[in-house]
Amino acid sequence: MLRALAVVIEADLKTLLRTGELPLMLLMLGSFQFLFFAIGSVLRKEEQLFFQLTGYGDSVLYQIAGMPILFLSIGMSWAIGQFVIELGRGGKLEQLQTTATDFRVVIAGRFIVMAIMSLLYYLAITVPFIQIRAGPEVLSHFLPALLVLMLGFVPIFLFAVVVSVVMLLARTEALIDLVSSIVYTFTGVAYPITVFPAVVQTLASLLPQTILAETVRNIVLLGVLEPARLIPFIAVALGYGVFSYLLYSKLEYSVRRGGRYEVVTE
Amino acid sequence: MRSLPSELKAFLWAFSLTNRRSTWMLVGMVSSPVWAIGIGLTFAIHSPSVITEVSQVRALALGAGYFVASSTVLWNVGNFLVQAKDEGTLHSCVLSKGRIPVMMFSRGIVSAAFTGPALAFSYAVVSSLLGFTPSVSNPLGALASFFMLHLALVALSMIVGSIFLRMRHAWIVINALQFLLPATSGMIPPDLFPSDLRPAIALSPFAHVFEVLRRAVVGSPAIPTGDPELTLTSALSVAALIAVGLLTLSITERSLRRRAF
């Protein structure tokens, strides 16, 4: 199994390097980060009011520390979604499902590659922006932040798997747009979710991005790592793990028992 | 070659059908207001008092709707030539002597059936969520100025669409442009910018066109220009943009016929 995993990782890394997708993605995410940084820096600020709302003094830093979670999550959902759809379009999904190949190994391999790329992105783009704005004193906060971020990739990845499988079952690729908008708006990456009614806040707390963004921000900006924060984090990860496994089983069943899985997407 | 009205009618009919069947459009109706809430709050949160004052909230909600409209037109119209090239339909269009400017303009007209409701829906949802009634000061003026704004966005998409055709990774530029364009032309209420930057925002032709819509919806001005001058500069901007757009596409079409793809 480890050998199969290594093969998938090697193939994925080679594809990324050969197609030149990696620098393009870094360029795009970097330009977004710069755009939010630049616009946020010039806009009029009400720091006192912002502090009362969030407990943080700088709204620009608040957004820079949270935005990577959003970008990585949307990126992961798109990548996993596209990957599963392309497999379906090429007829490879049926091939994988009807042979002895374990599709979960393929997905796990992809996860490892994406986690490596995400860490690379965080170090190459986010860290310099935070350094510029906050100064060198936050440098020591990055190591624990990266560790939590790595842990956080698990529920975010499982969330992406859930989205992909739902997309396949609903047979529409357009669903990803709705998911991206929800992740952007209701996870508190750019502003506190306390501006929304209580019901929305409760639903938002079920999204792994909400917990991850706040935990990472706490570490990077305040240097505070509260172990108690990791409990809901693990609970949400487990929830998504069970949910994605059940959905995956349904998909596998339909492929193995129902014959060819026709992927109708647009 | 078909007559111009006949070709226009054919394209309008074809795009109406494809858009009506598109799940992206259907899902977009739900996701647009969600994006609008997110984008609006992202910029407003730097000055939280903005979300407590009625005219500021309405301006912000309309700005968020403007983002949704410009993003939709850029992807739906601006990216269309690239999409048609990738799918191979651009070849058929050029070989059958179809007019690319007519095709793009028709696509732009049809997309208004989506951007109009998406903008209105976004405005209503953002205003309501922040606790205010989504009223409109001058409904007829708002409708007319929306069409003017939409035409300006379509014209820009025709210009950049030709450029995208020559680019290998146009999606990166579209992604950046969908934020940059509205952000520098009124999506963010100008009084959130420092006073020395505000005159620069007023230089954008899109800021003038959007300002007409803002006055019709919110009722208060954000750019210090009189109504007659603003209407004139907006109308001239839209006319000039359409002229440049059609010209750019004609050049592209000629170049495609001469040098293939």
Coordinates of C-alpha atoms in Angstrom, one line a residue:
Chain A
M1 CA 0.0 0.0 0.0
L2 CA 2.9 2.4 0.9
R3 CA 4.4 1.6 -2.5
A4 CA 1.1 2.5 -4.3
L5 CA 0.9 5.7 -2.2
A6 CA 4.5 6.7 -3.2
V7 CA 3.6 6.0 -6.9
V8 CA 0.6 8.3 -6.7
I9 CA 2.6 11.1 -5.0
E10 CA 5.4 10.8 -7.5
A11 CA 3.0 10.9 -10.4
D12 CA 1.1 13.9 -9.0
L13 CA 4.2 15.9 -8.3
K14 CA 5.5 15.2 -11.8
T15 CA 2.2 16.3 -13.3
L16 CA 2.3 19.5 -11.3
L17 CA 5.8 20.3 -12.4
R18 CA 5.3 19.4 -16.0
T19 CA 2.1 21.3 -16.6
G20 CA 3.4 24.4 -14.8
E21 CA 0.3 24.6 -12.7
L22 CA 2.1 25.1 -9.5
P23 CA 3.7 28.5 -10.2
L24 CA 0.4 29.7 -11.8
M25 CA -1.5 28.8 -8.7
L26 CA 1.1 30.5 -6.5
L27 CA 0.9 33.6 -8.7
M28 CA -2.9 33.7 -8.6
L29 CA -3.2 33.2 -4.8
G30 CA -0.3 35.6 -4.2
S31 CA -2.0 38.3 -6.3
F32 CA -5.2 37.8 -4.3
Q33 CA -3.4 38.1 -1.1
F34 CA -1.6 41.2 -2.3
L35 CA -4.9 42.7 -3.5
F36 CA -6.6 42.3 -0.1
F37 CA -3.5 43.5 1.6
A38 CA -3.2 46.6 -0.5
I39 CA -6.8 47.5 -0.5
G40 CA -7.1 46.8 3.2
S41 CA -4.0 48.9 3.9
V42 CA -5.4 52.1 2.2
L43 CA -9.0 52.0 3.5
R44 CA -10.1 54.1 6.5
K45 CA -9.8 52.2 9.8
E46 CA -11.8 52.2 13.0
E47 CA -9.4 50.1 15.1
Q48 CA -11.2 50.6 18.4
L49 CA -14.5 49.3 17.0
F50 CA -12.8 46.5 15.2
F51 CA -11.1 45.5 18.5
Q52 CA -14.4 45.4 20.3
L53 CA -15.8 43.1 17.6
T54 CA -12.9 40.7 17.3
G55 CA -10.4 41.1 20.0
Y56 CA -7.7 41.9 17.4
G57 CA -6.3 45.4 16.8
D58 CA -5.4 45.3 13.1
S59 CA -8.1 44.4 10.6
V60 CA -5.5 44.0 7.8
L61 CA -3.5 41.4 9.8
Y62 CA -6.8 39.7 10.8
Q63 CA -7.6 39.2 7.1
I64 CA -4.1 38.2 6.0
A65 CA -3.9 35.6 8.8
G66 CA -7.3 34.1 7.9
M67 CA -7.3 34.3 4.1
P68 CA -4.9 31.4 3.4
I69 CA -7.4 29.1 5.1
L70 CA -10.0 30.2 2.6
F71 CA -7.7 30.0 -0.5
L72 CA -6.4 26.6 0.5
S73 CA -9.9 25.3 1.2
I74 CA -11.4 26.6 -2.0
G75 CA -8.3 25.4 -3.9
M76 CA -8.6 21.9 -2.3
S77 CA -12.3 21.6 -3.1
W78 CA -11.7 22.7 -6.7
A79 CA -8.7 20.4 -7.1
I80 CA -10.3 17.3 -5.6
G81 CA -13.6 18.0 -7.4
Q82 CA -11.9 18.4 -10.8
F83 CA -9.8 15.3 -10.1
V84 CA -12.8 13.1 -9.4
I85 CA -14.7 14.6 -12.4
E86 CA -11.9 14.1 -14.8
L87 CA -11.6 10.5 -13.6
G88 CA -15.2 10.1 -14.4
R89 CA -15.0 11.8 -17.8
G90 CA -12.1 9.7 -18.8
G91 CA -13.8 6.5 -17.7
K92 CA -10.9 6.0 -15.2
L93 CA -13.2 6.1 -12.2
E94 CA -15.0 2.9 -13.4
Q95 CA -11.6 1.4 -14.1
L96 CA -10.3 2.2 -10.6
Q97 CA -13.5 1.0 -9.0
T98 CA -13.8 -2.2 -10.8
T99 CA -10.2 -3.3 -10.4
A100 CA -8.3 -4.1 -7.2
T101 CA -6.9 -0.5 -7.1
D102 CA -8.0 1.2 -3.9
F103 CA -9.3 4.6 -4.8
R104 CA -8.7 5.8 -1.2
V105 CA -5.0 5.3 -1.7
V106 CA -5.1 7.5 -4.8
I107 CA -7.1 10.2 -2.9
A108 CA -4.7 9.9 0.1
G109 CA -1.7 10.4 -2.3
R110 CA -3.3 13.5 -3.7
F111 CA -3.9 14.8 -0.2
I112 CA -0.3 14.5 0.7
V113 CA 0.8 16.4 -2.4
M114 CA -1.8 19.2 -1.7
A115 CA -0.7 19.5 1.9
I116 CA 2.9 19.9 0.8
M117 CA 1.9 22.6 -1.7
S118 CA -0.3 24.3 0.8
L119 CA 2.6 24.6 3.3
L120 CA 4.8 25.8 0.6
Y121 CA 2.3 28.5 -0.3
Y122 CA 1.9 29.5 3.3
L123 CA 5.6 29.9 3.8
A124 CA 6.3 31.6 0.5
I125 CA 3.4 34.0 0.4
T126 CA 1.5 34.4 3.7
V127 CA 4.4 34.5 6.1
P128 CA 6.2 37.5 4.3
F129 CA 2.9 39.5 4.2
I130 CA 2.4 39.0 7.9
Q131 CA 6.0 39.8 8.6
I132 CA 5.8 43.1 6.7
R133 CA 2.7 44.2 8.6
A134 CA 3.4 42.8 12.1
G135 CA 7.2 42.9 12.3
P136 CA 9.7 40.3 13.4
E137 CA 8.2 39.6 16.8
V138 CA 5.6 37.2 15.3
L139 CA 8.4 35.0 13.7
S140 CA 8.4 32.6 16.6
H141 CA 4.6 32.0 16.3
F142 CA 4.9 30.5 12.8
L143 CA 6.2 27.0 13.8
P144 CA 3.2 26.2 16.0
A145 CA 0.9 27.8 13.5
L146 CA 2.3 25.5 10.7
L147 CA 1.8 22.5 12.9
V148 CA -1.9 23.4 13.6
L149 CA -2.3 24.2 9.9
M150 CA -1.0 20.7 9.0
L151 CA -3.5 19.2 11.4
G152 CA -6.2 21.4 9.9
F153 CA -5.6 20.1 6.4
V154 CA -7.2 16.8 7.4
P155 CA -10.8 18.1 8.0
I156 CA -10.4 20.6 5.1
F157 CA -9.4 17.8 2.9
L158 CA -12.3 15.6 4.1
F159 CA -14.6 18.6 3.5
A160 CA -13.3 18.7 -0.1
V161 CA -13.9 15.0 -0.5
V162 CA -17.5 15.4 0.8
V163 CA -18.1 18.3 -1.7
S164 CA -16.6 16.2 -4.6
V165 CA -18.7 13.2 -3.9
V166 CA -21.9 15.3 -3.5
M167 CA -21.0 17.0 -6.8
L168 CA -20.8 13.6 -8.5
L169 CA -24.0 12.4 -6.9
A170 CA -25.8 15.6 -7.8
R171 CA -24.1 15.4 -11.2
T172 CA -23.3 19.0 -11.4
E173 CA -19.9 20.8 -11.3
A174 CA -21.6 24.1 -10.7
L175 CA -22.1 23.2 -7.0
I176 CA -18.5 24.1 -6.4
D177 CA -19.4 27.8 -6.9
L178 CA -22.0 27.6 -4.2
V179 CA -19.7 25.8 -1.8
S180 CA -16.9 28.4 -2.5
S181 CA -19.2 31.3 -1.8
I182 CA -20.4 29.7 1.5
V183 CA -16.8 29.0 2.6
Y184 CA -15.8 32.6 1.8
T185 CA -18.8 34.2 3.5
F186 CA -19.6 32.1 6.5
T187 CA -16.3 31.0 8.0
G188 CA -14.9 34.2 9.5
V189 CA -11.8 34.3 7.4
A190 CA -12.1 37.9 6.5
Y191 CA -14.4 39.2 9.2
P192 CA -15.9 37.9 12.4
I193 CA -18.9 35.6 12.1
T194 CA -20.4 37.5 15.1
V195 CA -21.9 40.0 12.6
F196 CA -24.4 37.3 11.6
P197 CA -27.5 36.1 13.5
A198 CA -27.0 33.2 16.0
V199 CA -28.4 30.5 13.7
V200 CA -25.8 31.4 11.0
Q201 CA -23.0 31.4 13.6
T202 CA -24.0 27.9 14.8
L203 CA -24.1 26.5 11.3
A204 CA -20.8 28.3 10.5
S205 CA -19.1 26.5 13.5
L206 CA -19.8 23.2 11.7
L207 CA -17.4 24.2 8.9
P208 CA -13.8 23.1 9.6
Q209 CA -12.5 26.4 8.1
T210 CA -14.1 28.5 10.8
I211 CA -12.3 26.7 13.7
L212 CA -9.0 26.5 11.7
A213 CA -9.0 30.2 10.8
E214 CA -9.6 31.3 14.3
T215 CA -7.1 28.9 15.8
V216 CA -4.3 29.8 13.4
R217 CA -5.0 33.5 13.8
N218 CA -4.8 33.2 17.5
I219 CA -1.4 31.6 17.3
V220 CA 0.1 33.8 14.6
L221 CA -1.1 37.2 15.9
L222 CA -1.3 36.7 19.6
G223 CA 1.0 33.7 20.1
V224 CA -1.8 31.8 22.0
L225 CA -2.3 28.1 21.4
E226 CA -5.3 26.9 23.5
P227 CA -5.4 23.1 23.6
A228 CA -9.1 23.3 24.3
R229 CA -9.6 24.7 20.8
L230 CA -8.3 21.5 19.3
I231 CA -11.2 19.4 20.7
P232 CA -13.9 20.8 18.4
F233 CA -11.3 20.7 15.7
I234 CA -10.8 17.0 16.1
A235 CA -14.6 16.4 16.5
V236 CA -15.3 18.2 13.2
A237 CA -12.5 16.2 11.5
L238 CA -14.0 12.9 12.7
G239 CA -17.5 14.0 11.6
Y240 CA -16.3 14.8 8.1
G241 CA -14.3 11.6 8.1
V242 CA -17.4 9.5 8.8
F243 CA -19.6 11.5 6.5
S244 CA -17.1 11.4 3.6
Y245 CA -16.6 7.6 4.1
L246 CA -20.4 7.0 4.0
L247 CA -20.8 9.1 0.9
Y248 CA -17.8 7.4 -0.7
S249 CA -19.2 4.0 0.0
K250 CA -22.5 5.0 -1.6
L251 CA -20.6 6.1 -4.7
E252 CA -18.5 2.9 -4.8
Y253 CA -21.6 0.8 -4.4
S254 CA -23.3 2.5 -7.3
V255 CA -20.2 2.0 -9.5
R256 CA -19.6 -1.6 -8.6
R257 CA -23.2 -2.8 -8.5
G258 CA -24.9 -0.4 -10.9
G259 CA -22.4 -0.7 -13.7
R260 CA -20.9 2.4 -15.5
Y261 CA -21.1 5.6 -13.5
E262 CA -22.2 8.3 -15.9
V263 CA -20.8 11.6 -14.8
V264 CA -23.0 14.3 -16.1
T265 CA -21.4 17.6 -15.2
E266 CA -21.1 21.0 -16.7
Chain B
M1 CA -23.5 35.5 -45.3
R2 CA -26.7 36.0 -43.2
S3 CA -28.2 39.4 -42.7
L4 CA -27.2 41.2 -39.5
P5 CA -30.7 41.1 -37.9
S6 CA -31.0 37.4 -38.8
E7 CA -27.6 36.6 -37.3
L8 CA -28.3 38.6 -34.2
K9 CA -31.6 36.8 -33.7
A10 CA -30.0 33.4 -34.2
F11 CA -27.2 34.2 -31.6
L12 CA -29.7 35.7 -29.1
W13 CA -31.9 32.6 -29.4
A14 CA -29.0 30.2 -29.1
F15 CA -27.5 31.9 -26.1
S16 CA -30.9 32.2 -24.4
L17 CA -31.3 28.4 -24.7
T18 CA -27.8 27.5 -23.5
N19 CA -28.0 29.9 -20.6
R20 CA -31.5 28.7 -19.6
R21 CA -30.2 25.1 -19.4
S22 CA -26.9 26.1 -17.7
T23 CA -26.7 24.8 -14.1
W24 CA -24.0 27.4 -13.5
M25 CA -26.6 30.1 -14.0
L26 CA -29.1 28.4 -11.8
V27 CA -26.5 27.8 -9.0
G28 CA -25.2 31.3 -9.6
M29 CA -28.6 32.8 -8.6
V30 CA -28.1 31.3 -5.1
S31 CA -24.4 31.8 -4.8
S32 CA -24.4 35.5 -6.1
P33 CA -26.0 37.0 -3.0
V34 CA -23.7 34.8 -0.8
W35 CA -20.6 36.1 -2.6
A36 CA -22.0 39.6 -2.3
I37 CA -22.4 39.4 1.5
G38 CA -18.8 38.1 1.8
I39 CA -17.2 40.7 -0.5
G40 CA -19.2 43.6 1.0
L41 CA -18.3 42.7 4.5
T42 CA -14.6 42.0 3.7
F43 CA -14.1 45.7 2.9
A44 CA -16.6 47.2 5.3
I45 CA -15.1 45.5 8.3
H46 CA -12.1 47.8 8.3
S47 CA -14.6 50.5 9.4
P48 CA -17.3 48.6 11.2
S49 CA -19.5 51.7 11.7
V50 CA -20.3 51.4 7.9
I51 CA -22.6 48.5 8.6
T52 CA -24.7 50.5 11.0
E53 CA -25.7 53.5 8.8
V54 CA -28.5 53.1 6.3
S55 CA -27.2 54.9 3.3
Q56 CA -23.7 53.3 3.8
V57 CA -25.2 49.8 4.0
R58 CA -27.2 50.4 0.8
A59 CA -24.1 51.7 -1.0
L60 CA -22.2 48.7 0.3
A61 CA -24.9 46.3 -0.8
L62 CA -25.1 47.8 -4.2
G63 CA -21.3 47.7 -4.5
A64 CA -21.4 44.0 -3.7
G65 CA -24.1 43.5 -6.4
Y66 CA -21.8 45.4 -8.8
F67 CA -19.0 42.9 -8.0
V68 CA -21.4 40.0 -8.8
A69 CA -22.5 41.6 -12.1
S70 CA -18.9 42.4 -13.3
S71 CA -17.6 39.0 -12.3
T72 CA -20.4 37.3 -14.1
V73 CA -20.0 39.4 -17.3
L74 CA -16.3 38.9 -17.3
W75 CA -16.5 35.1 -17.0
N76 CA -19.6 34.7 -19.2
V77 CA -18.8 37.1 -22.0
G78 CA -15.1 38.0 -21.6
N79 CA -14.0 34.4 -21.4
F80 CA -16.4 33.2 -24.1
L81 CA -13.9 33.5 -27.0
V82 CA -11.4 31.4 -25.2
Q83 CA -14.1 28.9 -24.3
A84 CA -15.3 28.8 -27.9
K85 CA -11.8 28.3 -29.1
D86 CA -11.1 25.5 -26.7
E87 CA -14.4 23.8 -27.6
G88 CA -13.8 24.2 -31.3
T89 CA -16.9 26.2 -32.0
L90 CA -15.0 29.4 -32.8
H91 CA -13.5 27.6 -35.8
S92 CA -17.0 26.8 -37.0
C93 CA -18.2 30.4 -36.5
V94 CA -15.3 31.9 -38.4
L95 CA -15.4 29.3 -41.2
S96 CA -19.2 29.9 -41.7
K97 CA -18.5 33.6 -41.9
G98 CA -20.3 34.3 -38.6
R99 CA -19.6 37.8 -37.2
I100 CA -17.7 37.5 -34.0
P101 CA -18.7 41.0 -32.8
V102 CA -22.3 40.1 -33.3
M103 CA -21.8 36.8 -31.4
M104 CA -20.1 38.5 -28.5
F105 CA -22.6 41.4 -28.3
S106 CA -25.5 38.9 -28.3
R107 CA -23.9 36.9 -25.6
G108 CA -23.6 40.1 -23.6
I109 CA -27.3 41.1 -24.1
V110 CA -28.4 37.6 -23.1
S111 CA -26.3 37.7 -19.9
A112 CA -28.3 40.7 -18.7
A113 CA -31.1 38.2 -17.9
F114 CA -28.8 36.8 -15.2
T115 CA -26.8 39.8 -14.1
G116 CA -29.9 42.0 -13.5
P117 CA -31.7 39.6 -11.1
A118 CA -28.3 38.6 -9.5
L119 CA -27.5 42.3 -8.8
A120 CA -31.0 43.1 -7.5
F121 CA -31.1 39.9 -5.4
S122 CA -27.6 40.6 -3.9
Y123 CA -28.6 44.2 -3.0
A124 CA -31.8 42.9 -1.3
V125 CA -30.1 40.1 0.6
V126 CA -27.1 42.2 1.8
S127 CA -29.3 45.1 2.9
S128 CA -31.8 42.9 4.7
L129 CA -29.1 40.8 6.4
L130 CA -27.6 43.9 7.9
G131 CA -31.0 45.0 9.1
F132 CA -32.2 47.6 6.5
T133 CA -35.0 47.6 4.0
P134 CA -33.6 47.3 0.5
S135 CA -35.5 50.3 -1.0
V136 CA -34.8 52.0 -4.3
S137 CA -35.0 55.8 -4.7
N138 CA -35.8 55.9 -8.4
P139 CA -36.8 52.5 -9.8
L140 CA -37.0 53.6 -13.5
G141 CA -33.7 55.4 -13.3
A142 CA -32.1 52.3 -11.6
L143 CA -33.3 50.1 -14.4
A144 CA -32.0 52.4 -17.1
S145 CA -28.7 52.9 -15.4
F146 CA -28.3 49.1 -14.8
F147 CA -28.6 48.6 -18.5
M148 CA -25.9 51.3 -19.1
L149 CA -23.6 49.6 -16.5
H150 CA -24.2 46.2 -18.1
L151 CA -23.4 47.6 -21.6
A152 CA -20.2 49.1 -20.3
L153 CA -19.2 45.7 -18.7
V154 CA -20.1 43.9 -22.0
A155 CA -18.0 46.4 -24.0
L156 CA -15.0 45.8 -21.6
S157 CA -15.5 42.1 -21.9
M158 CA -15.4 42.4 -25.7
I159 CA -12.1 44.3 -25.5
V160 CA -10.5 41.9 -23.0
G161 CA -12.0 38.9 -24.7
S162 CA -9.9 39.6 -27.8
I163 CA -6.8 39.9 -25.6
F164 CA -7.6 36.7 -23.7
L165 CA -7.7 34.8 -26.9
R166 CA -3.9 35.5 -27.3
M167 CA -3.1 34.5 -23.7
R168 CA -2.2 31.1 -22.4
H169 CA -3.7 31.5 -19.0
A170 CA -6.4 34.1 -19.3
W171 CA -8.2 32.7 -16.2
I172 CA -5.6 34.3 -13.9
V173 CA -6.2 37.7 -15.4
I174 CA -10.0 37.3 -15.2
N175 CA -9.7 36.3 -11.6
A176 CA -7.7 39.4 -10.7
L177 CA -9.8 41.7 -13.0
Q178 CA -13.1 40.7 -11.4
F179 CA -11.9 42.2 -8.1
L180 CA -9.8 45.0 -9.4
L181 CA -12.4 46.5 -11.7
P182 CA -15.2 47.0 -9.2
A183 CA -12.9 47.7 -6.3
T184 CA -11.4 50.7 -8.2
S185 CA -14.7 52.0 -9.6
G186 CA -17.2 52.2 -6.7
M187 CA -17.8 48.8 -5.2
I188 CA -16.1 50.0 -2.0
P189 CA -17.8 53.3 -1.0
P190 CA -15.3 56.1 -2.0
D191 CA -15.4 57.7 1.4
L192 CA -13.7 54.6 2.8
F193 CA -10.6 55.6 0.8
P194 CA -8.2 58.3 1.9
S195 CA -9.2 61.8 0.6
D196 CA -6.2 62.0 -1.8
L197 CA -7.2 58.7 -3.5
R198 CA -10.8 59.6 -4.1
P199 CA -10.2 61.8 -7.2
A200 CA -8.3 58.9 -8.8
I201 CA -11.3 56.6 -8.4
A202 CA -13.5 59.3 -10.0
L203 CA -11.3 59.1 -13.1
S204 CA -12.5 55.6 -14.0
P205 CA -15.3 55.6 -16.7
F206 CA -16.8 52.7 -14.8
A207 CA -17.0 54.7 -11.6
H208 CA -19.1 57.3 -13.5
V209 CA -21.5 54.7 -14.9
F210 CA -21.8 53.0 -11.5
E211 CA -22.4 56.3 -9.8
V212 CA -25.5 56.9 -12.0
L213 CA -26.8 53.6 -10.7
R214 CA -25.9 54.4 -7.1
R215 CA -27.7 57.7 -7.2
A216 CA -30.8 56.1 -8.6
V217 CA -30.8 53.3 -5.9
V218 CA -29.3 54.9 -2.8
G219 CA -30.2 58.5 -3.6
S220 CA -27.0 60.1 -2.4
P221 CA -23.9 61.0 -4.4
A222 CA -20.4 59.6 -3.8
I223 CA -18.6 61.5 -6.6
P224 CA -18.9 65.3 -6.5
T225 CA -20.3 65.8 -10.1
G226 CA -23.6 67.3 -11.1
D227 CA -26.4 65.0 -12.4
P228 CA -26.3 66.3 -16.1
E229 CA -22.5 66.1 -16.3
L230 CA -22.5 62.6 -14.8
T231 CA -25.2 61.3 -17.2
L232 CA -23.3 62.8 -20.1
T233 CA -19.9 61.4 -19.2
S234 CA -21.4 58.0 -18.5
A235 CA -23.3 57.9 -21.8
L236 CA -20.2 58.9 -23.7
S237 CA -18.0 56.4 -21.8
V238 CA -20.4 53.6 -22.6
A239 CA -20.6 54.6 -26.3
A240 CA -16.8 54.9 -26.5
L241 CA -16.3 51.5 -24.8
I242 CA -18.8 49.8 -27.2
A243 CA -17.2 51.4 -30.2
V244 CA -13.7 50.2 -29.1
G245 CA -15.1 46.8 -28.2
L246 CA -16.7 46.3 -31.6
L247 CA -13.6 47.6 -33.4
T248 CA -11.3 45.3 -31.4
L249 CA -13.4 42.3 -32.2
S250 CA -13.5 43.1 -35.9
I251 CA -9.7 43.3 -35.9
T252 CA -9.6 40.0 -34.1
E253 CA -12.0 38.4 -36.5
R254 CA -10.0 39.6 -39.6
S255 CA -6.8 38.3 -38.0
L256 CA -8.4 34.9 -37.3
R257 CA -9.6 34.6 -40.9
R258 CA -6.2 35.6 -42.3
R259 CA -3.8 33.7 -39.9
A260 CA -6.1 30.9 -38.6
F261 CA -5.8 30.0 -34.9

